[in-house]
Coordinates of N, CA and C in Angstrom, one line a residue:
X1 N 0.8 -1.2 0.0 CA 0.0 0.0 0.0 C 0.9 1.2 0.0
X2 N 0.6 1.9 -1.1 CA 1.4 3.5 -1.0 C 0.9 4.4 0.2
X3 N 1.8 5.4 0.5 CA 1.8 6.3 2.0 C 0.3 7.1 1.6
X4 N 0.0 7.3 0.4 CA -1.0 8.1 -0.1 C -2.3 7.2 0.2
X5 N -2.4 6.1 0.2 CA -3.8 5.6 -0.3 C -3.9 4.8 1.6
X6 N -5.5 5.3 1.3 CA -5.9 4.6 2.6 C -6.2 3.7 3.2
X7 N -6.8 2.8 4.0 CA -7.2 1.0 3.9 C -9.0 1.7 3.6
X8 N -9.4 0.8 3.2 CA -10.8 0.7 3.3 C -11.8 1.3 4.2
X9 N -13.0 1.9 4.6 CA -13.4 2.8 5.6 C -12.2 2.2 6.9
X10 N -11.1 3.0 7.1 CA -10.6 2.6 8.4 C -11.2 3.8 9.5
X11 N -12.1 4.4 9.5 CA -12.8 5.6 9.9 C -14.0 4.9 10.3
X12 N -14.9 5.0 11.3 CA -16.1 4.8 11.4 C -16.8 6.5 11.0
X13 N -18.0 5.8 10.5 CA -18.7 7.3 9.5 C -19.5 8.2 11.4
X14 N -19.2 9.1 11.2 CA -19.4 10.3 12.1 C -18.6 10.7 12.5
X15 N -17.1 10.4 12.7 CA -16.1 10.9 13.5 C -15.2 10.0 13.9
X16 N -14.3 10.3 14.9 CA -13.1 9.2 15.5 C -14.4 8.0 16.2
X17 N -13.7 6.6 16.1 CA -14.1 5.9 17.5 C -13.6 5.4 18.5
X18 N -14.0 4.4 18.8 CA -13.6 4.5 20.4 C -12.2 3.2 20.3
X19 N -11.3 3.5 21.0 CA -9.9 2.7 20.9 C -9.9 2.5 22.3
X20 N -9.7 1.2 22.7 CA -9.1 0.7 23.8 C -7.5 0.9 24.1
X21 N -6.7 1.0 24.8 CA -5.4 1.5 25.3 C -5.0 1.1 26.2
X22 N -3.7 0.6 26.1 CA -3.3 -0.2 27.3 C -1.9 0.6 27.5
X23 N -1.5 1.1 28.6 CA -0.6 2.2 29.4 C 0.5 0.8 30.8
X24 N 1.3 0.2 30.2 CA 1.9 -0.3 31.3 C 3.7 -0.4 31.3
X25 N 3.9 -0.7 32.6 CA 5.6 -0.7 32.1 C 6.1 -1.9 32.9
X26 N 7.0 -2.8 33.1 CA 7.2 -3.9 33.3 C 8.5 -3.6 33.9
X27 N 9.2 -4.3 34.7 CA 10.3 -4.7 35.3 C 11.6 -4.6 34.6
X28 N 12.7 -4.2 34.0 CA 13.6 -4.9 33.0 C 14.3 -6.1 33.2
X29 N 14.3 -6.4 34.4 CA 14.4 -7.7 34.5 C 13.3 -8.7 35.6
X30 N 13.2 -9.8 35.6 CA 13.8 -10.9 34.3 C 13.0 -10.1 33.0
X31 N 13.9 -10.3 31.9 CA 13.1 -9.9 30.7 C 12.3 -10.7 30.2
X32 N 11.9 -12.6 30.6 CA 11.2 -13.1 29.9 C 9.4 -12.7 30.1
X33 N 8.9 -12.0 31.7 CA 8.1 -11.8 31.3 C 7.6 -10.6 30.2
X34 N 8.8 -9.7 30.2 CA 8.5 -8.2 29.0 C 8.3 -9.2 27.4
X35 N 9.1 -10.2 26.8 CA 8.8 -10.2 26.0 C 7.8 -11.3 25.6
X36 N 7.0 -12.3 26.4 CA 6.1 -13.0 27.0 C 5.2 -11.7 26.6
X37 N 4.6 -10.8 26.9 CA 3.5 -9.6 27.0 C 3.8 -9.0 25.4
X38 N 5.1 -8.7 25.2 CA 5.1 -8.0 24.1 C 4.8 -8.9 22.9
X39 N 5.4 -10.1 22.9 CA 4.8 -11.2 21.8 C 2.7 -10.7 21.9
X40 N 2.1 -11.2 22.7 CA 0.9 -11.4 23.1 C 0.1 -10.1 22.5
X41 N 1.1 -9.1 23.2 CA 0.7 -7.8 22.1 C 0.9 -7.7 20.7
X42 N 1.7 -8.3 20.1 CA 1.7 -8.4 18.7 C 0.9 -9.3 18.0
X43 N 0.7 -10.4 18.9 CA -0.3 -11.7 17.8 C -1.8 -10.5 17.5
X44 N -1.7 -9.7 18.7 CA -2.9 -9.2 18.4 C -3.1 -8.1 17.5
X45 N -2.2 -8.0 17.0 CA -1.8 -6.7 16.1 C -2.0 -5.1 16.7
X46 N -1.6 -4.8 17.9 CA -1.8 -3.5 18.5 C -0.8 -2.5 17.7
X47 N -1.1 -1.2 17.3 CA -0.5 -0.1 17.4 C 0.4 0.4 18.5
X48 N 1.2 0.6 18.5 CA 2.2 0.8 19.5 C 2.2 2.5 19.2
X49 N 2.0 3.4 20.6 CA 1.8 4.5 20.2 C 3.3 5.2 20.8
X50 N 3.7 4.7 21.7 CA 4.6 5.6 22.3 C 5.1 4.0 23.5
X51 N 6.4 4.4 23.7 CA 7.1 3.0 24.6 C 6.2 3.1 26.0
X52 N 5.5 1.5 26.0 CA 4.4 1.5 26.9 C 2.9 2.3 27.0
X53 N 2.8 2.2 25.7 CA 1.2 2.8 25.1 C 0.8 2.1 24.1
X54 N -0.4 1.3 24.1 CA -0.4 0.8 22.9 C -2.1 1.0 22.4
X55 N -2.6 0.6 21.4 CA -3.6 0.8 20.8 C -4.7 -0.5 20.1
X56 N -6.1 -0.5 20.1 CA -6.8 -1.5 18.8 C -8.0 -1.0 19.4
X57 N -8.6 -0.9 18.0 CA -9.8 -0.2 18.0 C -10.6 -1.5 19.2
X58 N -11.9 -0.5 19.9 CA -12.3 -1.1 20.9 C -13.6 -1.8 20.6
X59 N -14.0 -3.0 21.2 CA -14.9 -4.0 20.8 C -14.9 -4.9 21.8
X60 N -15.8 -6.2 22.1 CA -15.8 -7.0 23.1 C -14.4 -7.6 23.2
X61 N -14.2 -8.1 22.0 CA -12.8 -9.2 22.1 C -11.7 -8.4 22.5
X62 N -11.5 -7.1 22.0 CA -10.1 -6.4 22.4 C -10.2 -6.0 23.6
X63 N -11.3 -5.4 24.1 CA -11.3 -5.4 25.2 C -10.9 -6.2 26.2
X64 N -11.3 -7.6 26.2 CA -11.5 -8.8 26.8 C -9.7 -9.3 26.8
X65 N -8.9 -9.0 25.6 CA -7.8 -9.4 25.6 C -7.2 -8.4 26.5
X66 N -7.1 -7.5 26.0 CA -6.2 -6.2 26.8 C -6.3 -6.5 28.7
X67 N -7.8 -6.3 28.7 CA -8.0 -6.5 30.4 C -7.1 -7.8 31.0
X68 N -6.6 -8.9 30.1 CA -6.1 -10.2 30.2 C -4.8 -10.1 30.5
X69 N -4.2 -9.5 29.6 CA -2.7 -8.6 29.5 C -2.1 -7.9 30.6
X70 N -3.3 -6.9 30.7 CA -3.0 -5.7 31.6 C -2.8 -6.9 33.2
X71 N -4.1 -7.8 33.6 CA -4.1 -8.4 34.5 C -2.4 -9.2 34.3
X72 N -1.9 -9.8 33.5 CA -0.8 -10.8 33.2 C 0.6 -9.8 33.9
X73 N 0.2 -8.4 33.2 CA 1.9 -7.6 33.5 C 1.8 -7.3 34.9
X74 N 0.4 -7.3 35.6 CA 0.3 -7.0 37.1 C 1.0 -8.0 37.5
X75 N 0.6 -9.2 37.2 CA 1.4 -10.4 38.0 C 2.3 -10.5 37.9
X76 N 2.9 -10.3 36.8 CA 4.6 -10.5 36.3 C 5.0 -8.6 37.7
X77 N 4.7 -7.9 38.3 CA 5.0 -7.1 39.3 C 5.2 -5.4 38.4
X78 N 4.2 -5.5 37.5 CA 4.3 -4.1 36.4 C 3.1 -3.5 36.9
X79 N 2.8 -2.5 36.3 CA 1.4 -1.9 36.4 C 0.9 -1.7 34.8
X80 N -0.1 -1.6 34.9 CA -1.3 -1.9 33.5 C -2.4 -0.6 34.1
X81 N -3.1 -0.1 32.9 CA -4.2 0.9 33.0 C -4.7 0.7 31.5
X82 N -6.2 0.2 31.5 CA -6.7 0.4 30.8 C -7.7 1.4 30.2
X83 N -7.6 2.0 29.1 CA -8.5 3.3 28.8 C -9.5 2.5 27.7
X84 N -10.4 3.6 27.7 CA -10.9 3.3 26.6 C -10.9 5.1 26.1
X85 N -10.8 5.3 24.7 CA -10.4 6.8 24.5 C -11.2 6.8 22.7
X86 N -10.5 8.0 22.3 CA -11.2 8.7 21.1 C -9.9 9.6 20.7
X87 N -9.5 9.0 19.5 CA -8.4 10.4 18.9 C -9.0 11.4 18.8
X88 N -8.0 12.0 18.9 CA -8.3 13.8 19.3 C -9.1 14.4 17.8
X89 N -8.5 13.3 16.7 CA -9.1 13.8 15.3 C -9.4 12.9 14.3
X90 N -10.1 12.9 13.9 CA -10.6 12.1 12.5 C -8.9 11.4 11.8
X91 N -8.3 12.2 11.7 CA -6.9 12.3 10.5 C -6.3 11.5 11.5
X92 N -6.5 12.0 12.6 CA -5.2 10.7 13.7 C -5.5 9.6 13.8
X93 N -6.8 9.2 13.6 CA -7.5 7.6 13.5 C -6.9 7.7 12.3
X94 N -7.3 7.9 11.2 CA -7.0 7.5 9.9 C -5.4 7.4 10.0
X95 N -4.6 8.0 10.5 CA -3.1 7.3 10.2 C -2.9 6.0 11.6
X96 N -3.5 6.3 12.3 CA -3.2 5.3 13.2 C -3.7 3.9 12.6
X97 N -5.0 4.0 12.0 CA -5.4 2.5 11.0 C -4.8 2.5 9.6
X98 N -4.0 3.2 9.1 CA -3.2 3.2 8.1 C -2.1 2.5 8.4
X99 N -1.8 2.7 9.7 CA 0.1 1.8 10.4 C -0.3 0.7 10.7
X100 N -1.7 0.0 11.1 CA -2.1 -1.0 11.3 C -2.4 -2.0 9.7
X101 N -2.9 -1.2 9.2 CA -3.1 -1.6 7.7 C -2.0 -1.8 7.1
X102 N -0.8 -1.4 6.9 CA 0.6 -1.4 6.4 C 1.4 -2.5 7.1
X103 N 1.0 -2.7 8.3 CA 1.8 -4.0 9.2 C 1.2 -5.1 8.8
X104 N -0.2 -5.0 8.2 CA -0.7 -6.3 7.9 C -0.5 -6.3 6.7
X105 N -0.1 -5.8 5.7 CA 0.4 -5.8 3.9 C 1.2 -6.0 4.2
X106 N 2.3 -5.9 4.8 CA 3.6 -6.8 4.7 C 3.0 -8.3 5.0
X107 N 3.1 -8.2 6.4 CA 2.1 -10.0 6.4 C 1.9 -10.9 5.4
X108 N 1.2 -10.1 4.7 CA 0.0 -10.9 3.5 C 1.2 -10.9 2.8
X109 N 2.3 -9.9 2.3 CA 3.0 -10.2 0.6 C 4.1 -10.7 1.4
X110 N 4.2 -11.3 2.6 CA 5.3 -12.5 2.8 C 4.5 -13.9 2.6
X111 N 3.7 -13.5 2.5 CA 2.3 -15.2 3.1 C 2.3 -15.4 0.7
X112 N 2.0 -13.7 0.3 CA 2.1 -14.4 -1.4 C 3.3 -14.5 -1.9
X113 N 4.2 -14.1 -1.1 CA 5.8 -15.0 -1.8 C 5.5 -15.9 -1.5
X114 N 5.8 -16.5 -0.4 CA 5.6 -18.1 -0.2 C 4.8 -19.4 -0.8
X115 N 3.5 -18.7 -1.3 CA 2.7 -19.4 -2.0 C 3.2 -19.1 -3.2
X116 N 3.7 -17.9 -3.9 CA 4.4 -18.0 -5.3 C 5.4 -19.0 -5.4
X117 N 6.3 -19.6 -4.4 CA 7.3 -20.0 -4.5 C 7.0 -21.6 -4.0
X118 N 5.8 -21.3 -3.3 CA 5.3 -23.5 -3.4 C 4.9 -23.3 -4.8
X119 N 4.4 -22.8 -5.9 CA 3.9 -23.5 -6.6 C 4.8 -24.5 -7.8
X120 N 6.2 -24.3 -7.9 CA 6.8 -24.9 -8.1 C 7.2 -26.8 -7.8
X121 N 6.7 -26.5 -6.8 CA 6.9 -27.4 -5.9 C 6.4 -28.7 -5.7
X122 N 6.9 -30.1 -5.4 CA 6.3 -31.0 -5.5 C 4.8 -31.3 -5.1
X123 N 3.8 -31.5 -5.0 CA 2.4 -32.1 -4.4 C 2.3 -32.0 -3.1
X124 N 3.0 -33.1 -2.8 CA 3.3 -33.0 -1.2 C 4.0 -31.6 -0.1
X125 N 4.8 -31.2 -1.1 CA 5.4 -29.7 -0.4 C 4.3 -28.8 -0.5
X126 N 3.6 -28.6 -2.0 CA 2.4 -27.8 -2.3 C 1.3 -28.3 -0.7
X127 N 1.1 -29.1 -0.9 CA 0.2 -29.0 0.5 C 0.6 -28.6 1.3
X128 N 1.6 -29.4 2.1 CA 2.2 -28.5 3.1 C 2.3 -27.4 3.5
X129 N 2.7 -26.4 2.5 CA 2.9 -24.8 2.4 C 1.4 -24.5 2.7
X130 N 0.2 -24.9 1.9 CA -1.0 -25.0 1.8 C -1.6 -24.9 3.2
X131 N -1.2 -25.9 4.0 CA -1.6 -25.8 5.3 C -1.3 -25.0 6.1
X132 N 0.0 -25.1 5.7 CA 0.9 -24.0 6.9 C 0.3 -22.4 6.3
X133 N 0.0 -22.0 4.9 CA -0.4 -20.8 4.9 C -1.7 -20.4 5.5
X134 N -2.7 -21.3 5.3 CA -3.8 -21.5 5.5 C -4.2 -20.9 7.1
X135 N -3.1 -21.4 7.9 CA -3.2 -20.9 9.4 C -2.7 -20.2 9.7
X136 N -1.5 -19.6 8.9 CA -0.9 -18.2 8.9 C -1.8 -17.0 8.6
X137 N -2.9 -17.2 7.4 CA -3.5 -16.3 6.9 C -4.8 -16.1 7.8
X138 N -5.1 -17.3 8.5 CA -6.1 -17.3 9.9 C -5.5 -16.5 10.6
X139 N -4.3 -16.4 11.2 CA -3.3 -15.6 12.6 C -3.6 -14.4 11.8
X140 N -2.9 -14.0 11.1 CA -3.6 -12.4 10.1 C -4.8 -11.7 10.4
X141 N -5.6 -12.5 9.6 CA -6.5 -12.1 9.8 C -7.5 -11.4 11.5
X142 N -7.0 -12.7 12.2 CA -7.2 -12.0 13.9 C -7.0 -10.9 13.8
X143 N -5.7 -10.0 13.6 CA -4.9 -9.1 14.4 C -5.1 -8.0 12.4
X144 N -6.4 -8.4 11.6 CA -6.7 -7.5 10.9 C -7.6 -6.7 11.3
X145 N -7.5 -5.2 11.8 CA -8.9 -4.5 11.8 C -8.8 -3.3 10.5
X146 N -8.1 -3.4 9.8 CA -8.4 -2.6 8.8 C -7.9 -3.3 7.6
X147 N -8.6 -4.2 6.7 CA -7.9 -4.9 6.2 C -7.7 -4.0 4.7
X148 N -6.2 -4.7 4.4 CA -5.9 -4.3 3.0 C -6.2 -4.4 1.9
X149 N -6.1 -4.3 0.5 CA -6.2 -5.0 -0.3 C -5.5 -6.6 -0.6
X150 N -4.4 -6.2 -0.1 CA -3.4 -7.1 -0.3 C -4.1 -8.0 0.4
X151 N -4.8 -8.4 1.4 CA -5.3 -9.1 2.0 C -6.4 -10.6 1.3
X152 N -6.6 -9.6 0.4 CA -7.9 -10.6 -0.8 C -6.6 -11.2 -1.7
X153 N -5.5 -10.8 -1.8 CA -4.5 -11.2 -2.9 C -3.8 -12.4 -2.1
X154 N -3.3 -12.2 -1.2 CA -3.0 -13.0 -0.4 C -3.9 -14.4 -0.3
X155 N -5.1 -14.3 0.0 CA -6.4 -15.6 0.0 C -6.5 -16.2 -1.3
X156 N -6.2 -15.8 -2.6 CA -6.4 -15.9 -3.6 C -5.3 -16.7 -4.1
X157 N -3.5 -16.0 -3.5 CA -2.8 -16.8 -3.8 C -2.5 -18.2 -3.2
X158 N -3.1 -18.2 -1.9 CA -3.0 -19.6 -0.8 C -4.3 -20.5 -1.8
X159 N -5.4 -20.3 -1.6 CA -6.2 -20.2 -3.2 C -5.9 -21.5 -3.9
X160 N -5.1 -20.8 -4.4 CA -4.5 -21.3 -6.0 C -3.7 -22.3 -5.5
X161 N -2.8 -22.5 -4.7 CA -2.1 -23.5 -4.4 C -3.0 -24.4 -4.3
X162 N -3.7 -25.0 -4.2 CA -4.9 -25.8 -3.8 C -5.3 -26.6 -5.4
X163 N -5.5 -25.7 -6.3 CA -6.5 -26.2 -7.4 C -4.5 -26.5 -8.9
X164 N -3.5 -26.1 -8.4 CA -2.4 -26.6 -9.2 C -2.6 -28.0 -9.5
X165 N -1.9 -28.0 -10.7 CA -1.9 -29.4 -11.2 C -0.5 -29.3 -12.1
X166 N 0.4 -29.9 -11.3 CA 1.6 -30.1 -11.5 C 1.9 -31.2 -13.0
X167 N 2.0 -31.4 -14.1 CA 2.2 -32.2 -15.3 C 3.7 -33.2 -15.1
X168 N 4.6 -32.3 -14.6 CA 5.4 -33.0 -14.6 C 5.6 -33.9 -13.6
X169 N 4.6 -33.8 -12.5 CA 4.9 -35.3 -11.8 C 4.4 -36.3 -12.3
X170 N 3.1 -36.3 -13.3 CA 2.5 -37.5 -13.9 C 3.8 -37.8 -14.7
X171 N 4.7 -37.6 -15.3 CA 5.8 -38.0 -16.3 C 6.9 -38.6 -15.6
X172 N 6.6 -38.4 -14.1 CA 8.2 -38.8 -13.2 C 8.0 -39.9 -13.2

């Protein structure tokens, strides 16, 4: 996606909405619980707004995760604060689900190299890849709230792996 073009309504029509926010800071040591939280924040695809601020538009499930998190870094001996908030402007949502939308188009055009590069590939590896993208492109999808174009290109090319018909193995 070029810096110019935007994802798909990443705007709800009337104005900013509402973003859940999670405010915490963790111990530096031991570091396995910091990167334990930090992974957990990424499967989920959060905007990271500033070190120990993070962002996803708000809904039951993000909600539900974050509160999970926040509770996890208390235990690990951090503090957690959950908000629920509203960009200050229309244009600040819109780039903030632009950086969300751009993290997930990379995603997707590593997920259609891969499948460009099984289709070469024997039957057995073609599935393989098949599968393995198949759940990759599930994981994505989770941690998609603004989805890309690239996104339908991506399904399209996992897809196609599926319906190949390799000639040269009938000759082997």
């Amino acid at each position: 996606m070029s810096k110019g073009s935007l994802p798909q309504q990443p705007v709800p029509r009337g104005g900013a909405g509402q973003w859940v926010l999670l405010s915490y800071r963790m111990p530096r040591e031991p570091s396995t619980p910091r990167i334990t939280v930090w992974r957990k924040l990424k499967r989920l695809g959060v905007a990271q707004i500033s070190d120990g601020l993070i962002a996803l538009p708000a809904d039951a499930r993000t909600r539900e995760h974050i509160d999970w998190i926040a509770e996890e870094i208390e235990g690990f001996g951090g503090t957690a604060t959950v908000w629920l908030a509203q960009p200050g402007s229309t244009a600040q949502e819109r780039q903030l689900a632009q950086s969300m939308a751009e993290a997930r188009t990379t995603e997707y055009q590593q997920v259609i190299a891969q499948a460009e590069q099984a289709r070469t590939r024997s039957e057995e590896e073609r599935q393989r890849t098949l599968r393995r993208l198949r759940a990759e492109l599930r994981r994505i999808q989770r941690r998609d709230y603004f989805p890309p174009p690239a996104r339908r290109a991506a399904e399209t090319a996992v897809s196609a792996l599926y319906s190949i018909h390799n000639p040269a193995e009938e000759n082997a």
